[in-house]
Amino acid sequence: MTQNAFNQGNATPPLLTPTNGRARPDAALIDDWHVVAFSKDISEGQLTPTRLLGEELVIWRHEGKVHVWKDLCIHRGAQLSKGWVVEGTVVCPYHGWRYNCDAKCVLIPAQPQTKPPLKARAFPHRCEERYGMVWATLGNPSHDIPLFPEATDPRFECSMPAPILSTQTVSGRWKISLMPRTSPSCTLVLTA
Ligand code: FES
């Protein structure tokens, strides 16, 4: 717990974690879409940690909608992924601040009668579900998630195995495979 952005009055800590000397990923990667999970693995009421381009993230779902946030509580820098979900809110494991689906803090247990300040927020990243996968970006892509019309075309077979190191060719059909790129995120490839 090294960050204390909230108490330092910094309402907007950098959305991307400082690299501490490591090279920042190419802007083209930051402003692109990446697969961060299979949809089937993101259940209601669970918090799933992952990492994308060196950035710690937490993925969760409420009423069907998936959310991808920076894995950081603005209060004292705890990892939200180590908390839990209560009534559609993510509860920080350290002091129990609760964040709703809009990433706003809606309860500070130490001051239950006080409305949390506006700067008490989590840090959401853009995300979408498509082709049975959760896609997220750390930046602001000007383009949409890659189009794979074959994914819903009954003439094609869409298979999404666990991350694999080789692809299989299905004669006369297409196959969508996931290949590791920046563990544990994956790259979607289409092979014939
Ligand atoms: S670190 Fe205090 S509520 Fe999250």
PDB file of C-alpha atoms and ligand atoms in Angstrom:
ATOM      1  CA  MET A   1       0.000   0.000   0.000  1.00  0.00           C
ATOM      2  CA  THR A   2       2.283   2.644  -1.244  1.00  0.00           C
ATOM      3  CA  GLN A   3      -0.170   5.180  -2.589  1.00  0.00           C
ATOM      4  CA  ASN A   4      -2.219   7.648  -0.637  1.00  0.00           C
ATOM      5  CA  ALA A   5      -3.558   9.765  -3.424  1.00  0.00           C
ATOM      6  CA  PHE A   6      -6.796  10.610  -1.671  1.00  0.00           C
ATOM      7  CA  ASN A   7      -5.272  11.994   1.505  1.00  0.00           C
ATOM      8  CA  GLN A   8      -2.703  13.928  -0.479  1.00  0.00           C
ATOM      9  CA  GLY A   9      -5.556  15.753  -2.144  1.00  0.00           C
ATOM     10  CA  ASN A  10      -4.781  14.221  -5.513  1.00  0.00           C
ATOM     11  CA  ALA A  11      -8.203  13.375  -6.868  1.00  0.00           C
ATOM     12  CA  THR A  12      -6.890  11.938 -10.079  1.00  0.00           C
ATOM     13  CA  PRO A  13      -3.843   9.726  -9.627  1.00  0.00           C
ATOM     14  CA  PRO A  14      -2.476   8.618 -12.970  1.00  0.00           C
ATOM     15  CA  LEU A  15      -4.690   6.023 -14.570  1.00  0.00           C
ATOM     16  CA  LEU A  16      -1.532   4.189 -15.558  1.00  0.00           C
ATOM     17  CA  THR A  17       0.749   3.070 -12.760  1.00  0.00           C
ATOM     18  CA  PRO A  18       4.242   4.656 -12.751  1.00  0.00           C
ATOM     19  CA  THR A  19       6.677   2.310 -14.470  1.00  0.00           C
ATOM     20  CA  ASN A  20       9.529   2.804 -11.971  1.00  0.00           C
ATOM     21  CA  GLY A  21      12.130   2.901 -14.681  1.00  0.00           C
ATOM     22  CA  ARG A  22      10.570   0.277 -16.907  1.00  0.00           C
ATOM     23  CA  ALA A  23       9.702   1.291 -20.418  1.00  0.00           C
ATOM     24  CA  ARG A  24       6.137   2.468 -20.859  1.00  0.00           C
ATOM     25  CA  PRO A  25       4.241   0.273 -23.336  1.00  0.00           C
ATOM     26  CA  ASP A  26       3.950   1.726 -26.782  1.00  0.00           C
ATOM     27  CA  ALA A  27       1.116   4.232 -27.071  1.00  0.00           C
ATOM     28  CA  ALA A  28      -0.293   2.136 -29.888  1.00  0.00           C
ATOM     29  CA  LEU A  29      -0.797  -0.697 -27.388  1.00  0.00           C
ATOM     30  CA  ILE A  30      -2.242   1.565 -24.713  1.00  0.00           C
ATOM     31  CA  ASP A  31      -4.739   2.958 -27.212  1.00  0.00           C
ATOM     32  CA  ASP A  32      -5.792  -0.464 -28.412  1.00  0.00           C
ATOM     33  CA  TRP A  33      -8.249  -3.132 -27.279  1.00  0.00           C
ATOM     34  CA  HIS A  34      -7.000  -6.245 -25.519  1.00  0.00           C
ATOM     35  CA  VAL A  35      -8.624  -9.410 -24.282  1.00  0.00           C
ATOM     36  CA  VAL A  36      -8.373  -9.555 -20.491  1.00  0.00           C
ATOM     37  CA  ALA A  37     -10.658 -12.503 -19.679  1.00  0.00           C
ATOM     38  CA  PHE A  38     -13.148 -15.001 -20.976  1.00  0.00           C
ATOM     39  CA  SER A  39     -16.688 -13.812 -20.270  1.00  0.00           C
ATOM     40  CA  LYS A  40     -17.573 -17.167 -18.737  1.00  0.00           C
ATOM     41  CA  ASP A  41     -14.900 -16.663 -16.080  1.00  0.00           C
ATOM     42  CA  ILE A  42     -16.306 -13.365 -14.803  1.00  0.00           C
ATOM     43  CA  SER A  43     -19.182 -14.199 -12.493  1.00  0.00           C
ATOM     44  CA  GLU A  44     -21.514 -11.953 -10.535  1.00  0.00           C
ATOM     45  CA  GLY A  45     -20.206 -11.192  -7.068  1.00  0.00           C
ATOM     46  CA  GLN A  46     -16.578 -12.034  -7.779  1.00  0.00           C
ATOM     47  CA  LEU A  47     -13.530  -9.821  -8.126  1.00  0.00           C
ATOM     48  CA  THR A  48     -10.976 -11.068 -10.633  1.00  0.00           C
ATOM     49  CA  PRO A  49      -7.480  -9.577 -10.670  1.00  0.00           C
ATOM     50  CA  THR A  50      -5.486  -9.471 -13.857  1.00  0.00           C
ATOM     51  CA  ARG A  51      -2.703  -7.499 -15.473  1.00  0.00           C
ATOM     52  CA  LEU A  52      -2.610  -5.710 -18.793  1.00  0.00           C
ATOM     53  CA  LEU A  53       0.568  -4.109 -20.151  1.00  0.00           C
ATOM     54  CA  GLY A  54       1.973  -4.069 -16.628  1.00  0.00           C
ATOM     55  CA  GLU A  55      -1.157  -2.462 -15.192  1.00  0.00           C
ATOM     56  CA  GLU A  56      -2.928  -4.218 -12.304  1.00  0.00           C
ATOM     57  CA  LEU A  57      -6.650  -4.456 -12.984  1.00  0.00           C
ATOM     58  CA  VAL A  58      -9.735  -5.844 -11.301  1.00  0.00           C
ATOM     59  CA  ILE A  59     -12.628  -7.224 -13.329  1.00  0.00           C
ATOM     60  CA  TRP A  60     -16.099  -7.685 -11.933  1.00  0.00           C
ATOM     61  CA  ARG A  61     -19.690  -8.006 -13.068  1.00  0.00           C
ATOM     62  CA  HIS A  62     -22.981  -6.647 -11.751  1.00  0.00           C
ATOM     63  CA  GLU A  63     -26.416  -7.231 -13.256  1.00  0.00           C
ATOM     64  CA  GLY A  64     -24.753  -8.644 -16.321  1.00  0.00           C
ATOM     65  CA  LYS A  65     -22.510  -5.689 -17.057  1.00  0.00           C
ATOM     66  CA  VAL A  66     -18.778  -6.176 -16.801  1.00  0.00           C
ATOM     67  CA  HIS A  67     -16.430  -3.571 -15.309  1.00  0.00           C
ATOM     68  CA  VAL A  68     -12.649  -3.264 -15.570  1.00  0.00           C
ATOM     69  CA  TRP A  69     -11.009  -0.929 -13.083  1.00  0.00           C
ATOM     70  CA  LYS A  70      -7.554  -0.055 -11.984  1.00  0.00           C
ATOM     71  CA  ASP A  71      -6.879  -2.373  -9.036  1.00  0.00           C
ATOM     72  CA  LEU A  72      -6.465   0.474  -6.599  1.00  0.00           C
ATOM     73  CA  CYS A  73      -8.442   2.116  -3.826  1.00  0.00           C
ATOM     74  CA  ILE A  74      -7.925   5.860  -3.864  1.00  0.00           C
ATOM     75  CA  HIS A  75      -8.014   6.049  -0.071  1.00  0.00           C
ATOM     76  CA  ARG A  76      -4.783   4.264   0.867  1.00  0.00           C
ATOM     77  CA  GLY A  77      -3.916   2.316  -2.220  1.00  0.00           C
ATOM     78  CA  ALA A  78      -5.247  -1.109  -1.247  1.00  0.00           C
ATOM     79  CA  GLN A  79      -5.964  -3.605  -3.994  1.00  0.00           C
ATOM     80  CA  LEU A  80      -9.694  -3.655  -4.613  1.00  0.00           C
ATOM     81  CA  SER A  81      -9.401  -7.176  -6.022  1.00  0.00           C
ATOM     82  CA  LYS A  82      -8.709  -8.400  -2.475  1.00  0.00           C
ATOM     83  CA  GLY A  83     -12.054  -7.044  -1.323  1.00  0.00           C
ATOM     84  CA  TRP A  84     -15.533  -8.343  -2.019  1.00  0.00           C
ATOM     85  CA  VAL A  85     -18.844  -7.385  -3.633  1.00  0.00           C
ATOM     86  CA  VAL A  86     -21.889  -6.360  -1.597  1.00  0.00           C
ATOM     87  CA  GLU A  87     -25.169  -5.199  -3.111  1.00  0.00           C
ATOM     88  CA  GLY A  88     -23.594  -4.146  -6.386  1.00  0.00           C
ATOM     89  CA  THR A  89     -20.676  -2.359  -4.790  1.00  0.00           C
ATOM     90  CA  VAL A  90     -16.997  -3.247  -4.537  1.00  0.00           C
ATOM     91  CA  VAL A  91     -15.870  -3.135  -0.919  1.00  0.00           C
ATOM     92  CA  CYS A  92     -12.240  -2.230  -0.277  1.00  0.00           C
ATOM     93  CA  PRO A  93     -10.626  -4.760   2.083  1.00  0.00           C
ATOM     94  CA  TYR A  94      -8.746  -2.141   4.105  1.00  0.00           C
ATOM     95  CA  HIS A  95     -11.251   0.362   5.501  1.00  0.00           C
ATOM     96  CA  GLY A  96     -14.377  -0.811   3.734  1.00  0.00           C
ATOM     97  CA  TRP A  97     -15.035   2.022   1.337  1.00  0.00           C
ATOM     98  CA  ARG A  98     -17.715   0.960  -1.124  1.00  0.00           C
ATOM     99  CA  TYR A  99     -17.664   1.836  -4.823  1.00  0.00           C
ATOM    100  CA  ASN A 100     -20.733   1.492  -7.017  1.00  0.00           C
ATOM    101  CA  CYS A 101     -20.905   0.544 -10.718  1.00  0.00           C
ATOM    102  CA  ASP A 102     -20.199   4.152 -11.679  1.00  0.00           C
ATOM    103  CA  ALA A 103     -16.941   3.877  -9.695  1.00  0.00           C
ATOM    104  CA  LYS A 104     -18.210   6.405  -7.139  1.00  0.00           C
ATOM    105  CA  CYS A 105     -17.586   5.830  -3.459  1.00  0.00           C
ATOM    106  CA  VAL A 106     -21.022   5.567  -1.874  1.00  0.00           C
ATOM    107  CA  LEU A 107     -20.083   4.655   1.694  1.00  0.00           C
ATOM    108  CA  ILE A 108     -17.197   5.415   4.031  1.00  0.00           C
ATOM    109  CA  PRO A 109     -17.877   3.170   7.041  1.00  0.00           C
ATOM    110  CA  ALA A 110     -15.953   5.428   9.431  1.00  0.00           C
ATOM    111  CA  GLN A 111     -18.310   8.285   8.488  1.00  0.00           C
ATOM    112  CA  PRO A 112     -21.560   6.552   7.585  1.00  0.00           C
ATOM    113  CA  GLN A 113     -23.642   9.721   7.918  1.00  0.00           C
ATOM    114  CA  THR A 114     -21.407  11.730   5.628  1.00  0.00           C
ATOM    115  CA  LYS A 115     -21.796  11.736   1.869  1.00  0.00           C
ATOM    116  CA  PRO A 116     -18.449  10.691   0.320  1.00  0.00           C
ATOM    117  CA  PRO A 117     -16.688  13.502  -1.557  1.00  0.00           C
ATOM    118  CA  LEU A 118     -16.758  13.460  -5.337  1.00  0.00           C
ATOM    119  CA  LYS A 119     -13.046  12.764  -5.552  1.00  0.00           C
ATOM    120  CA  ALA A 120     -13.553   9.457  -3.745  1.00  0.00           C
ATOM    121  CA  ARG A 121     -13.684   7.296  -6.849  1.00  0.00           C
ATOM    122  CA  ALA A 122     -12.318   4.149  -8.388  1.00  0.00           C
ATOM    123  CA  PHE A 123     -10.683   4.309 -11.819  1.00  0.00           C
ATOM    124  CA  PRO A 124     -12.585   2.533 -14.562  1.00  0.00           C
ATOM    125  CA  HIS A 125     -11.156   1.590 -17.921  1.00  0.00           C
ATOM    126  CA  ARG A 126     -13.238   1.243 -21.046  1.00  0.00           C
ATOM    127  CA  CYS A 127     -14.336  -2.336 -21.564  1.00  0.00           C
ATOM    128  CA  GLU A 128     -16.692  -4.381 -23.700  1.00  0.00           C
ATOM    129  CA  GLU A 129     -17.734  -7.982 -24.049  1.00  0.00           C
ATOM    130  CA  ARG A 130     -17.597  -9.486 -27.486  1.00  0.00           C
ATOM    131  CA  TYR A 131     -17.104 -12.959 -28.928  1.00  0.00           C
ATOM    132  CA  GLY A 132     -17.328 -14.438 -25.434  1.00  0.00           C
ATOM    133  CA  MET A 133     -14.413 -12.377 -24.189  1.00  0.00           C
ATOM    134  CA  VAL A 134     -13.878  -9.283 -22.087  1.00  0.00           C
ATOM    135  CA  TRP A 135     -11.969  -6.575 -23.946  1.00  0.00           C
ATOM    136  CA  ALA A 136     -10.413  -3.585 -22.244  1.00  0.00           C
ATOM    137  CA  THR A 137      -8.177  -0.681 -23.074  1.00  0.00           C
ATOM    138  CA  LEU A 138      -5.872   1.424 -20.921  1.00  0.00           C
ATOM    139  CA  GLY A 139      -6.200   4.331 -23.304  1.00  0.00           C
ATOM    140  CA  ASN A 140      -8.719   5.814 -25.634  1.00  0.00           C
ATOM    141  CA  PRO A 141      -8.898   3.881 -28.889  1.00  0.00           C
ATOM    142  CA  SER A 142     -10.311   5.734 -31.843  1.00  0.00           C
ATOM    143  CA  HIS A 143     -11.298   2.420 -33.379  1.00  0.00           C
ATOM    144  CA  ASP A 144     -13.676  -0.321 -32.368  1.00  0.00           C
ATOM    145  CA  ILE A 145     -12.828  -3.841 -31.253  1.00  0.00           C
ATOM    146  CA  PRO A 146     -11.704  -5.851 -34.281  1.00  0.00           C
ATOM    147  CA  LEU A 147     -14.620  -7.085 -36.323  1.00  0.00           C
ATOM    148  CA  PHE A 148     -14.957 -10.855 -36.665  1.00  0.00           C
ATOM    149  CA  PRO A 149     -18.280 -11.432 -38.435  1.00  0.00           C
ATOM    150  CA  GLU A 150     -17.359 -15.107 -38.736  1.00  0.00           C
ATOM    151  CA  ALA A 151     -17.717 -15.420 -34.958  1.00  0.00           C
ATOM    152  CA  THR A 152     -21.507 -15.438 -35.288  1.00  0.00           C
ATOM    153  CA  ASP A 153     -21.718 -16.961 -38.753  1.00  0.00           C
ATOM    154  CA  PRO A 154     -23.037 -20.530 -38.437  1.00  0.00           C
ATOM    155  CA  ARG A 155     -20.890 -21.573 -41.397  1.00  0.00           C
ATOM    156  CA  PHE A 156     -17.827 -20.994 -39.251  1.00  0.00           C
ATOM    157  CA  GLU A 157     -16.622 -22.577 -36.096  1.00  0.00           C
ATOM    158  CA  CYS A 158     -15.506 -20.319 -33.280  1.00  0.00           C
ATOM    159  CA  SER A 159     -13.429 -22.061 -30.699  1.00  0.00           C
ATOM    160  CA  MET A 160     -11.877 -20.348 -27.723  1.00  0.00           C
ATOM    161  CA  PRO A 161      -9.548 -22.755 -26.017  1.00  0.00           C
ATOM    162  CA  ALA A 162      -7.335 -21.849 -23.120  1.00  0.00           C
ATOM    163  CA  PRO A 163      -4.363 -19.803 -24.220  1.00  0.00           C
ATOM    164  CA  ILE A 164      -2.390 -21.980 -26.566  1.00  0.00           C
ATOM    165  CA  LEU A 165       0.942 -21.801 -28.250  1.00  0.00           C
ATOM    166  CA  SER A 166      -0.145 -23.238 -31.571  1.00  0.00           C
ATOM    167  CA  THR A 167      -3.224 -23.059 -33.702  1.00  0.00           C
ATOM    168  CA  GLN A 168      -5.059 -25.875 -35.399  1.00  0.00           C
ATOM    169  CA  THR A 169      -6.380 -25.613 -38.890  1.00  0.00           C
ATOM    170  CA  VAL A 170      -9.864 -26.920 -39.437  1.00  0.00           C
ATOM    171  CA  SER A 171     -10.300 -27.810 -43.054  1.00  0.00           C
ATOM    172  CA  GLY A 172     -12.752 -25.524 -44.787  1.00  0.00           C
ATOM    173  CA  ARG A 173     -13.403 -23.571 -41.595  1.00  0.00           C
ATOM    174  CA  TRP A 174     -11.975 -20.731 -39.621  1.00  0.00           C
ATOM    175  CA  LYS A 175     -10.759 -21.068 -36.102  1.00  0.00           C
ATOM    176  CA  ILE A 176     -10.322 -18.275 -33.580  1.00  0.00           C
ATOM    177  CA  SER A 177      -7.525 -18.934 -31.178  1.00  0.00           C
ATOM    178  CA  LEU A 178      -6.069 -17.075 -28.237  1.00  0.00           C
ATOM    179  CA  MET A 179      -2.360 -16.721 -28.000  1.00  0.00           C
ATOM    180  CA  PRO A 180      -0.472 -15.282 -25.032  1.00  0.00           C
ATOM    181  CA  ARG A 181       1.088 -11.895 -25.563  1.00  0.00           C
ATOM    182  CA  THR A 182       1.500 -10.014 -22.295  1.00  0.00           C
ATOM    183  CA  SER A 183       0.642 -12.646 -19.745  1.00  0.00           C
ATOM    184  CA  PRO A 184      -2.108 -13.178 -18.816  1.00  0.00           C
ATOM    185  CA  SER A 185      -3.691 -11.045 -21.527  1.00  0.00           C
ATOM    186  CA  CYS A 186      -4.082 -12.563 -24.936  1.00  0.00           C
ATOM    187  CA  THR A 187      -4.125 -11.745 -28.580  1.00  0.00           C
ATOM    188  CA  LEU A 188      -7.023 -12.791 -30.712  1.00  0.00           C
ATOM    189  CA  VAL A 189      -5.943 -14.362 -33.974  1.00  0.00           C
ATOM    190  CA  LEU A 190      -7.918 -15.825 -36.810  1.00  0.00           C
ATOM    191  CA  THR A 191      -6.479 -18.697 -38.731  1.00  0.00           C
ATOM    192  CA  ALA A 192      -7.636 -20.642 -41.720  1.00  0.00           C
TER     193      ALA A 192
HETATM  194  S1  FES B   1      -7.516   1.786   1.431  1.00  0.00           S
HETATM  195 FE1  FES B   1      -8.875   2.585   2.899  1.00  0.00          FE
HETATM  196  S2  FES B   1     -10.816   2.048   2.124  1.00  0.00           S
HETATM  197 FE2  FES B   1      -9.452   1.341   0.614  1.00  0.00          FE
END
